[in-house]
Amino acid sequence: MYKLIRFYNQNRKTIFKIILIIVLAIGLLQLINYFIKMKNKEEIDSSNIISTKNNVNSELVSDKSLISGGSVSSTKLKRDTDIINKFVKYCNEGDVNSAYDLLTDECKEEMFSSVEEFNDIYYLRLFGNEKKMYTIENWAGNVYQVRFSGDILSTGNLNNNETNEDYITVVKQNNEDKLNINNYIGRKKDNKTTEYKNIKFTITSIDTYMDYEVYNLTIENNSEDDILLDTNDDNKSVYLLDGRGMKYYFHNSEIIENLLLVRGKLTNELQIKFSNSYSSSRKIETLVFSKLVLNYEDYKENSQEYKFDQVGLRVNI
């Protein structure tokens, strides 16, 4: 015991220094741990900032395209998801007018000609005056698959678990990001013309949806004879042809014969719908009318024996 006291008295300053160093080291470690925890908390809060602002849960599922599997740049994802989040935020807040203002002109023209139509056809069907949780996933290019489900935390409705989806396309219009919604991908203005035996065919535009396409045509008949674009008795007589030789047929049940008849020296406008599911990589090359009638009077007199051109009319796209 005497030796221990003697040792302490002889080395008192050294012992105090060691104790002080140990205390400072423990304090420094605690301070470092505190800053690490605060940094992690800030990162978590930052990743959830959209959910906090919108008061609803949203999630970007992946940075890869569902179709190609390729990665989407973080810059593109942020720009595209920002406008989609903004649109859903307005819908979740019941601000139908502001949500409608984010749509492109062609989306309004094709899908909802007024705010009232947008409210009745889209907003009430998908949101129904309730907030929705949602996920966003890149489908292909500028197209995103958005899945909506009931926000149980907000509504308190445990049965509110129905899931709906929409394909939303981000489009640059007048240097602003706008949206095509309700499975409408967008419009391509074509204006390509093919001339065939005094007949001028112009594809003015193509409206693309997830499950089909609509071709808008102008047919100028410069001959004296009435022509019939198709006899409309075969749902495979008018079709699109892609670069691999695949055919995509028209919806002949949605066209009446009078629309296919173009009188001599007159011009008709026509819309033709094709079964052609959206693909960003597919290239359609030709629109084929395989039963074009160049003299309608001759056809009426002897329709059973009428000889069609084996090649048919091929309109360049």
mmCIF file of C-alpha atoms in Angstrom:
data_model
loop_
_atom_site.group_PDB
_atom_site.id
_atom_site.type_symbol
_atom_site.label_atom_id
_atom_site.label_comp_id
_atom_site.label_asym_id
_atom_site.label_seq_id
_atom_site.Cartn_x
_atom_site.Cartn_y
_atom_site.Cartn_z
ATOM 1 C CA MET A 1 0.000 0.000 0.000
ATOM 2 C CA TYR A 2 2.875 2.319 0.928
ATOM 3 C CA LYS A 3 4.561 1.614 -2.425
ATOM 4 C CA LEU A 4 1.342 2.471 -4.322
ATOM 5 C CA ILE A 5 0.958 5.804 -2.492
ATOM 6 C CA ARG A 6 4.602 6.585 -3.093
ATOM 7 C CA PHE A 7 4.215 5.782 -6.820
ATOM 8 C CA TYR A 8 1.142 8.034 -7.057
ATOM 9 C CA ASN A 9 2.919 10.942 -5.348
ATOM 10 C CA GLN A 10 5.937 10.629 -7.614
ATOM 11 C CA ASN A 11 3.877 10.413 -10.885
ATOM 12 C CA ARG A 12 0.830 12.523 -10.050
ATOM 13 C CA LYS A 13 1.208 14.939 -12.990
ATOM 14 C CA THR A 14 1.715 12.133 -15.510
ATOM 15 C CA ILE A 15 -1.358 10.256 -14.243
ATOM 16 C CA PHE A 16 -3.524 13.397 -14.509
ATOM 17 C CA LYS A 17 -2.304 13.982 -18.051
ATOM 18 C CA ILE A 18 -3.200 10.415 -19.074
ATOM 19 C CA ILE A 19 -6.662 10.707 -17.492
ATOM 20 C CA LEU A 20 -7.221 14.066 -19.269
ATOM 21 C CA ILE A 21 -6.187 12.579 -22.629
ATOM 22 C CA ILE A 22 -8.570 9.631 -22.150
ATOM 23 C CA VAL A 23 -11.476 11.963 -21.236
ATOM 24 C CA LEU A 24 -10.775 14.207 -24.258
ATOM 25 C CA ALA A 25 -10.577 11.173 -26.582
ATOM 26 C CA ILE A 26 -13.917 9.843 -25.309
ATOM 27 C CA GLY A 27 -15.486 13.290 -25.744
ATOM 28 C CA LEU A 28 -14.094 13.623 -29.269
ATOM 29 C CA LEU A 29 -15.460 10.196 -30.268
ATOM 30 C CA GLN A 30 -18.890 11.129 -28.935
ATOM 31 C CA LEU A 31 -18.782 14.421 -30.882
ATOM 32 C CA ILE A 32 -17.834 12.603 -34.114
ATOM 33 C CA ASN A 33 -20.655 10.078 -33.615
ATOM 34 C CA TYR A 34 -23.083 12.964 -33.068
ATOM 35 C CA PHE A 35 -22.122 14.654 -36.354
ATOM 36 C CA ILE A 36 -22.339 11.337 -38.249
ATOM 37 C CA LYS A 37 -25.875 10.772 -36.912
ATOM 38 C CA MET A 38 -26.911 14.315 -37.858
ATOM 39 C CA LYS A 39 -25.510 13.877 -41.404
ATOM 40 C CA ASN A 40 -27.395 10.593 -41.865
ATOM 41 C CA LYS A 41 -30.578 12.239 -40.626
ATOM 42 C CA GLU A 42 -30.155 15.090 -43.126
ATOM 43 C CA GLU A 43 -29.695 12.597 -45.984
ATOM 44 C CA ILE A 44 -32.846 10.717 -44.981
ATOM 45 C CA ASP A 45 -34.796 13.962 -44.686
ATOM 46 C CA SER A 46 -33.481 15.093 -48.080
ATOM 47 C CA SER A 47 -34.535 11.860 -49.781
ATOM 48 C CA ASN A 48 -38.010 12.229 -48.347
ATOM 49 C CA ILE A 49 -38.403 15.945 -49.082
ATOM 50 C CA ILE A 50 -40.894 15.359 -51.931
ATOM 51 C CA SER A 51 -43.065 13.169 -49.715
ATOM 52 C CA THR A 52 -42.967 15.789 -46.950
ATOM 53 C CA LYS A 53 -43.920 18.649 -49.233
ATOM 54 C CA ASN A 54 -46.694 16.684 -50.910
ATOM 55 C CA ASN A 55 -47.901 15.187 -47.638
ATOM 56 C CA VAL A 56 -48.138 11.860 -49.473
ATOM 57 C CA ASN A 57 -45.729 9.018 -50.096
ATOM 58 C CA SER A 58 -44.038 8.810 -53.487
ATOM 59 C CA GLU A 59 -41.238 6.573 -54.643
ATOM 60 C CA LEU A 60 -38.943 6.323 -57.652
ATOM 61 C CA VAL A 61 -38.713 2.572 -58.117
ATOM 62 C CA SER A 62 -35.581 2.352 -60.242
ATOM 63 C CA ASP A 63 -33.114 4.282 -62.371
ATOM 64 C CA LYS A 64 -33.438 1.675 -65.135
ATOM 65 C CA SER A 65 -35.873 1.475 -68.045
ATOM 66 C CA LEU A 66 -38.503 -1.259 -67.676
ATOM 67 C CA ILE A 67 -38.225 -2.081 -71.382
ATOM 68 C CA SER A 68 -34.546 -1.766 -72.301
ATOM 69 C CA GLY A 69 -33.054 -2.281 -68.842
ATOM 70 C CA GLY A 70 -30.630 0.572 -69.512
ATOM 71 C CA SER A 71 -29.832 3.145 -66.852
ATOM 72 C CA VAL A 72 -31.471 6.566 -66.963
ATOM 73 C CA SER A 73 -29.273 9.532 -66.052
ATOM 74 C CA SER A 74 -29.894 11.161 -62.682
ATOM 75 C CA THR A 75 -30.311 14.554 -64.390
ATOM 76 C CA LYS A 76 -33.059 13.259 -66.663
ATOM 77 C CA LEU A 77 -34.803 11.386 -63.835
ATOM 78 C CA LYS A 78 -34.853 14.481 -61.645
ATOM 79 C CA ARG A 79 -36.171 16.753 -64.401
ATOM 80 C CA ASP A 80 -38.867 14.297 -65.502
ATOM 81 C CA THR A 81 -39.981 13.201 -62.039
ATOM 82 C CA ASP A 82 -40.130 16.812 -60.839
ATOM 83 C CA ILE A 83 -42.933 17.639 -63.307
ATOM 84 C CA ILE A 84 -44.739 14.336 -62.627
ATOM 85 C CA ASN A 85 -44.548 14.935 -58.864
ATOM 86 C CA LYS A 86 -45.870 18.443 -59.398
ATOM 87 C CA PHE A 87 -48.834 17.112 -61.379
ATOM 88 C CA VAL A 88 -49.705 14.491 -58.733
ATOM 89 C CA LYS A 89 -49.274 17.083 -55.976
ATOM 90 C CA TYR A 90 -51.908 19.300 -57.607
ATOM 91 C CA CYS A 91 -54.245 16.323 -58.006
ATOM 92 C CA ASN A 92 -53.746 15.276 -54.386
ATOM 93 C CA GLU A 93 -54.596 18.813 -53.302
ATOM 94 C CA GLY A 94 -57.693 18.866 -55.526
ATOM 95 C CA ASP A 95 -56.227 21.720 -57.594
ATOM 96 C CA VAL A 96 -57.654 20.456 -60.896
ATOM 97 C CA ASN A 97 -57.014 23.695 -62.805
ATOM 98 C CA SER A 98 -53.288 23.751 -62.020
ATOM 99 C CA ALA A 99 -52.950 20.042 -62.907
ATOM 100 C CA TYR A 100 -54.742 20.654 -66.224
ATOM 101 C CA ASP A 101 -52.368 23.520 -67.037
ATOM 102 C CA LEU A 102 -49.436 21.062 -66.992
ATOM 103 C CA LEU A 103 -50.826 19.101 -69.970
ATOM 104 C CA THR A 104 -49.614 19.601 -73.535
ATOM 105 C CA ASP A 105 -51.848 21.249 -76.124
ATOM 106 C CA GLU A 106 -52.248 17.997 -78.082
ATOM 107 C CA CYS A 107 -53.154 16.066 -74.911
ATOM 108 C CA LYS A 108 -55.902 18.577 -74.214
ATOM 109 C CA GLU A 109 -57.046 18.380 -77.823
ATOM 110 C CA GLU A 110 -57.081 14.567 -77.967
ATOM 111 C CA MET A 111 -58.128 13.634 -74.431
ATOM 112 C CA PHE A 112 -59.704 16.504 -72.498
ATOM 113 C CA SER A 113 -60.948 19.568 -74.346
ATOM 114 C CA SER A 114 -61.809 21.347 -71.074
ATOM 115 C CA VAL A 115 -60.990 21.348 -67.367
ATOM 116 C CA GLU A 116 -64.436 19.856 -66.744
ATOM 117 C CA GLU A 117 -63.664 16.875 -68.986
ATOM 118 C CA PHE A 118 -60.304 16.382 -67.275
ATOM 119 C CA ASN A 119 -62.037 16.468 -63.892
ATOM 120 C CA ASP A 120 -64.755 13.974 -64.874
ATOM 121 C CA ILE A 121 -62.730 11.564 -67.023
ATOM 122 C CA TYR A 122 -59.357 11.515 -65.271
ATOM 123 C CA TYR A 123 -59.267 13.191 -61.845
ATOM 124 C CA LEU A 124 -62.423 11.661 -60.370
ATOM 125 C CA ARG A 125 -61.598 8.219 -61.783
ATOM 126 C CA LEU A 126 -58.037 8.070 -60.460
ATOM 127 C CA PHE A 127 -58.179 10.283 -57.379
ATOM 128 C CA GLY A 128 -61.855 10.622 -56.494
ATOM 129 C CA ASN A 129 -61.168 13.601 -54.195
ATOM 130 C CA GLU A 130 -58.688 11.503 -52.179
ATOM 131 C CA LYS A 131 -54.925 11.633 -51.827
ATOM 132 C CA LYS A 132 -52.957 8.860 -53.504
ATOM 133 C CA MET A 133 -49.590 7.261 -52.888
ATOM 134 C CA TYR A 134 -47.690 6.521 -56.078
ATOM 135 C CA THR A 135 -44.570 5.041 -57.619
ATOM 136 C CA ILE A 136 -42.731 6.237 -60.725
ATOM 137 C CA GLU A 137 -40.730 3.981 -63.024
ATOM 138 C CA ASN A 138 -39.197 4.745 -66.400
ATOM 139 C CA TRP A 139 -40.887 2.716 -69.133
ATOM 140 C CA ALA A 140 -38.926 3.841 -72.193
ATOM 141 C CA GLY A 141 -37.458 7.186 -73.252
ATOM 142 C CA ASN A 142 -39.662 9.964 -71.862
ATOM 143 C CA VAL A 143 -42.501 7.598 -70.900
ATOM 144 C CA TYR A 144 -43.044 6.695 -67.236
ATOM 145 C CA GLN A 145 -45.285 4.108 -65.631
ATOM 146 C CA VAL A 146 -47.011 5.682 -62.621
ATOM 147 C CA ARG A 147 -48.913 3.432 -60.200
ATOM 148 C CA PHE A 148 -51.464 4.971 -57.834
ATOM 149 C CA SER A 149 -52.774 3.412 -54.625
ATOM 150 C CA GLY A 150 -54.867 4.588 -51.703
ATOM 151 C CA ASP A 151 -53.137 6.648 -49.010
ATOM 152 C CA ILE A 152 -54.302 4.732 -45.928
ATOM 153 C CA LEU A 153 -52.441 7.032 -43.496
ATOM 154 C CA SER A 154 -54.186 10.096 -44.920
ATOM 155 C CA THR A 155 -57.700 8.692 -45.323
ATOM 156 C CA GLY A 156 -57.787 6.133 -42.526
ATOM 157 C CA ASN A 157 -59.642 3.831 -44.916
ATOM 158 C CA LEU A 158 -58.119 0.337 -44.587
ATOM 159 C CA ASN A 159 -60.093 -0.864 -47.623
ATOM 160 C CA ASN A 160 -58.652 1.873 -49.819
ATOM 161 C CA ASN A 161 -56.015 -0.387 -51.428
ATOM 162 C CA GLU A 162 -57.060 -0.332 -55.089
ATOM 163 C CA THR A 163 -54.144 0.210 -57.480
ATOM 164 C CA ASN A 164 -54.407 2.007 -60.829
ATOM 165 C CA GLU A 165 -51.729 2.870 -63.342
ATOM 166 C CA ASP A 166 -51.125 5.435 -66.024
ATOM 167 C CA TYR A 167 -48.414 5.969 -68.605
ATOM 168 C CA ILE A 168 -47.250 9.586 -68.469
ATOM 169 C CA THR A 169 -44.949 11.143 -71.064
ATOM 170 C CA VAL A 170 -42.775 14.188 -70.404
ATOM 171 C CA VAL A 171 -42.746 16.541 -73.414
ATOM 172 C CA LYS A 172 -40.872 19.773 -74.063
ATOM 173 C CA GLN A 173 -43.341 22.413 -75.292
ATOM 174 C CA ASN A 174 -42.295 26.045 -75.768
ATOM 175 C CA ASN A 175 -39.187 25.355 -73.639
ATOM 176 C CA GLU A 176 -41.332 24.088 -70.758
ATOM 177 C CA ASP A 177 -41.843 20.555 -69.490
ATOM 178 C CA LYS A 178 -45.424 19.434 -70.081
ATOM 179 C CA LEU A 179 -47.233 16.104 -69.762
ATOM 180 C CA ASN A 180 -49.209 13.697 -71.901
ATOM 181 C CA ILE A 181 -51.332 11.503 -69.635
ATOM 182 C CA ASN A 182 -54.036 8.828 -69.769
ATOM 183 C CA ASN A 183 -51.820 6.493 -71.868
ATOM 184 C CA TYR A 184 -51.448 9.131 -74.590
ATOM 185 C CA ILE A 185 -47.802 9.158 -75.708
ATOM 186 C CA GLY A 186 -47.821 12.082 -78.091
ATOM 187 C CA ARG A 187 -48.178 13.459 -81.605
ATOM 188 C CA LYS A 188 -45.753 13.347 -84.486
ATOM 189 C CA LYS A 189 -46.347 15.887 -87.232
ATOM 190 C CA ASP A 190 -45.428 14.087 -90.415
ATOM 191 C CA ASN A 191 -46.654 15.861 -93.580
ATOM 192 C CA LYS A 192 -45.134 13.217 -95.864
ATOM 193 C CA THR A 193 -46.795 12.941 -99.269
ATOM 194 C CA THR A 194 -47.065 10.031 -101.697
ATOM 195 C CA GLU A 195 -48.510 10.486 -105.196
ATOM 196 C CA TYR A 196 -50.126 7.588 -107.036
ATOM 197 C CA LYS A 197 -52.100 7.818 -110.305
ATOM 198 C CA ASN A 198 -53.449 11.367 -109.865
ATOM 199 C CA ILE A 199 -54.053 10.805 -106.160
ATOM 200 C CA LYS A 200 -52.037 12.589 -103.475
ATOM 201 C CA PHE A 201 -51.863 10.979 -100.016
ATOM 202 C CA THR A 202 -50.489 13.037 -97.126
ATOM 203 C CA ILE A 203 -49.956 11.780 -93.574
ATOM 204 C CA THR A 204 -50.438 15.027 -91.660
ATOM 205 C CA SER A 205 -49.823 13.643 -88.151
ATOM 206 C CA ILE A 206 -49.688 10.486 -86.068
ATOM 207 C CA ASP A 207 -51.159 10.266 -82.549
ATOM 208 C CA THR A 208 -49.582 7.484 -80.492
ATOM 209 C CA TYR A 209 -51.180 5.780 -77.490
ATOM 210 C CA MET A 210 -49.893 2.852 -75.424
ATOM 211 C CA ASP A 211 -52.123 0.341 -77.251
ATOM 212 C CA TYR A 212 -52.746 1.862 -80.663
ATOM 213 C CA GLU A 213 -51.935 4.638 -83.149
ATOM 214 C CA VAL A 214 -54.164 7.018 -85.094
ATOM 215 C CA TYR A 215 -53.005 8.193 -88.525
ATOM 216 C CA ASN A 216 -54.456 11.476 -89.755
ATOM 217 C CA LEU A 217 -54.593 11.570 -93.554
ATOM 218 C CA THR A 218 -55.457 14.007 -96.315
ATOM 219 C CA ILE A 219 -56.408 12.391 -99.645
ATOM 220 C CA GLU A 220 -56.532 14.633 -102.703
ATOM 221 C CA ASN A 221 -58.245 12.975 -105.700
ATOM 222 C CA ASN A 222 -57.113 14.801 -108.846
ATOM 223 C CA SER A 223 -58.756 12.320 -111.229
ATOM 224 C CA GLU A 224 -62.242 12.519 -112.705
ATOM 225 C CA ASP A 225 -63.235 9.154 -111.206
ATOM 226 C CA ASP A 226 -64.416 8.496 -107.674
ATOM 227 C CA ILE A 227 -62.027 6.297 -105.720
ATOM 228 C CA LEU A 228 -62.539 3.949 -102.774
ATOM 229 C CA LEU A 229 -59.596 3.631 -100.405
ATOM 230 C CA ASP A 230 -60.753 0.251 -99.124
ATOM 231 C CA THR A 231 -63.765 -2.043 -99.535
ATOM 232 C CA ASN A 232 -63.917 -2.384 -95.727
ATOM 233 C CA ASP A 233 -64.886 -6.070 -95.834
ATOM 234 C CA ASP A 234 -61.563 -7.336 -94.506
ATOM 235 C CA ASN A 235 -59.849 -6.224 -91.296
ATOM 236 C CA LYS A 236 -56.422 -7.071 -92.758
ATOM 237 C CA SER A 237 -56.616 -5.121 -96.004
ATOM 238 C CA VAL A 238 -55.150 -1.885 -94.562
ATOM 239 C CA TYR A 239 -52.054 -2.184 -92.427
ATOM 240 C CA LEU A 240 -48.787 -0.658 -91.264
ATOM 241 C CA LEU A 241 -45.525 -2.323 -92.210
ATOM 242 C CA ASP A 242 -42.368 -1.996 -90.120
ATOM 243 C CA GLY A 243 -38.730 -2.531 -91.084
ATOM 244 C CA ARG A 244 -38.866 -6.219 -90.128
ATOM 245 C CA GLY A 245 -41.922 -6.914 -92.284
ATOM 246 C CA MET A 246 -44.346 -7.061 -89.325
ATOM 247 C CA LYS A 247 -47.919 -5.961 -90.049
ATOM 248 C CA TYR A 248 -50.219 -3.940 -87.775
ATOM 249 C CA TYR A 249 -53.828 -3.949 -88.929
ATOM 250 C CA PHE A 250 -56.456 -1.217 -88.892
ATOM 251 C CA HIS A 251 -59.705 -1.114 -86.910
ATOM 252 C CA ASN A 252 -62.084 -1.379 -89.872
ATOM 253 C CA SER A 253 -65.129 -1.591 -87.595
ATOM 254 C CA GLU A 254 -64.611 2.064 -86.660
ATOM 255 C CA ILE A 255 -64.728 3.354 -90.260
ATOM 256 C CA ILE A 256 -67.838 3.611 -92.411
ATOM 257 C CA GLU A 257 -67.575 3.212 -96.185
ATOM 258 C CA ASN A 258 -68.596 6.801 -96.915
ATOM 259 C CA LEU A 259 -65.410 8.025 -95.229
ATOM 260 C CA LEU A 260 -63.322 5.822 -97.522
ATOM 261 C CA LEU A 261 -64.960 7.203 -100.678
ATOM 262 C CA VAL A 262 -63.209 10.209 -102.279
ATOM 263 C CA ARG A 263 -65.125 11.867 -105.095
ATOM 264 C CA GLY A 264 -63.346 13.027 -108.239
ATOM 265 C CA LYS A 265 -61.573 16.398 -107.975
ATOM 266 C CA LEU A 266 -62.244 16.562 -104.215
ATOM 267 C CA THR A 267 -60.184 16.194 -101.043
ATOM 268 C CA ASN A 268 -61.051 14.139 -97.951
ATOM 269 C CA GLU A 269 -59.585 13.997 -94.470
ATOM 270 C CA LEU A 270 -59.539 10.645 -92.716
ATOM 271 C CA GLN A 271 -58.447 9.127 -89.403
ATOM 272 C CA ILE A 272 -57.410 5.470 -89.327
ATOM 273 C CA LYS A 273 -56.762 3.591 -86.091
ATOM 274 C CA PHE A 274 -54.198 0.765 -86.002
ATOM 275 C CA SER A 275 -53.497 -1.950 -83.435
ATOM 276 C CA ASN A 276 -49.929 -0.984 -82.701
ATOM 277 C CA SER A 277 -48.699 -1.127 -79.104
ATOM 278 C CA TYR A 278 -46.152 1.568 -78.307
ATOM 279 C CA SER A 279 -42.481 0.783 -78.805
ATOM 280 C CA SER A 280 -39.765 3.420 -78.848
ATOM 281 C CA SER A 281 -37.461 1.220 -80.934
ATOM 282 C CA ARG A 282 -39.880 0.128 -83.681
ATOM 283 C CA LYS A 283 -39.877 2.046 -86.963
ATOM 284 C CA ILE A 284 -42.982 1.973 -89.163
ATOM 285 C CA GLU A 285 -42.027 2.465 -92.817
ATOM 286 C CA THR A 286 -45.171 2.043 -94.924
ATOM 287 C CA LEU A 287 -48.966 2.388 -94.810
ATOM 288 C CA VAL A 288 -50.519 -0.138 -97.216
ATOM 289 C CA PHE A 289 -53.970 -0.012 -98.852
ATOM 290 C CA SER A 290 -54.204 -3.458 -100.459
ATOM 291 C CA LYS A 291 -57.755 -3.023 -101.814
ATOM 292 C CA LEU A 292 -57.654 0.423 -103.355
ATOM 293 C CA VAL A 293 -60.411 0.966 -105.967
ATOM 294 C CA LEU A 294 -59.443 3.508 -108.636
ATOM 295 C CA ASN A 295 -62.865 3.557 -110.315
ATOM 296 C CA TYR A 296 -65.730 3.238 -107.872
ATOM 297 C CA GLU A 297 -68.408 2.991 -110.592
ATOM 298 C CA ASP A 298 -66.714 -0.055 -112.149
ATOM 299 C CA TYR A 299 -66.395 -1.655 -108.744
ATOM 300 C CA LYS A 300 -70.089 -1.191 -107.933
ATOM 301 C CA GLU A 301 -71.130 -2.847 -111.211
ATOM 302 C CA ASN A 302 -68.920 -5.899 -110.739
ATOM 303 C CA SER A 303 -67.537 -6.033 -107.196
ATOM 304 C CA GLN A 304 -67.193 -9.843 -107.149
ATOM 305 C CA GLU A 305 -64.914 -9.888 -110.183
ATOM 306 C CA TYR A 306 -62.987 -6.696 -109.498
ATOM 307 C CA LYS A 307 -59.216 -7.125 -109.819
ATOM 308 C CA PHE A 308 -57.142 -5.359 -107.175
ATOM 309 C CA ASP A 309 -53.542 -4.350 -107.679
ATOM 310 C CA GLN A 310 -51.424 -7.121 -106.131
ATOM 311 C CA VAL A 311 -48.932 -4.648 -104.688
ATOM 312 C CA GLY A 312 -51.582 -2.190 -103.515
ATOM 313 C CA LEU A 313 -51.023 1.437 -102.642
ATOM 314 C CA ARG A 314 -47.989 2.017 -100.399
ATOM 315 C CA VAL A 315 -47.813 5.354 -98.616
ATOM 316 C CA ASN A 316 -44.360 6.304 -97.328
ATOM 317 C CA ILE A 317 -44.037 7.209 -93.637
#
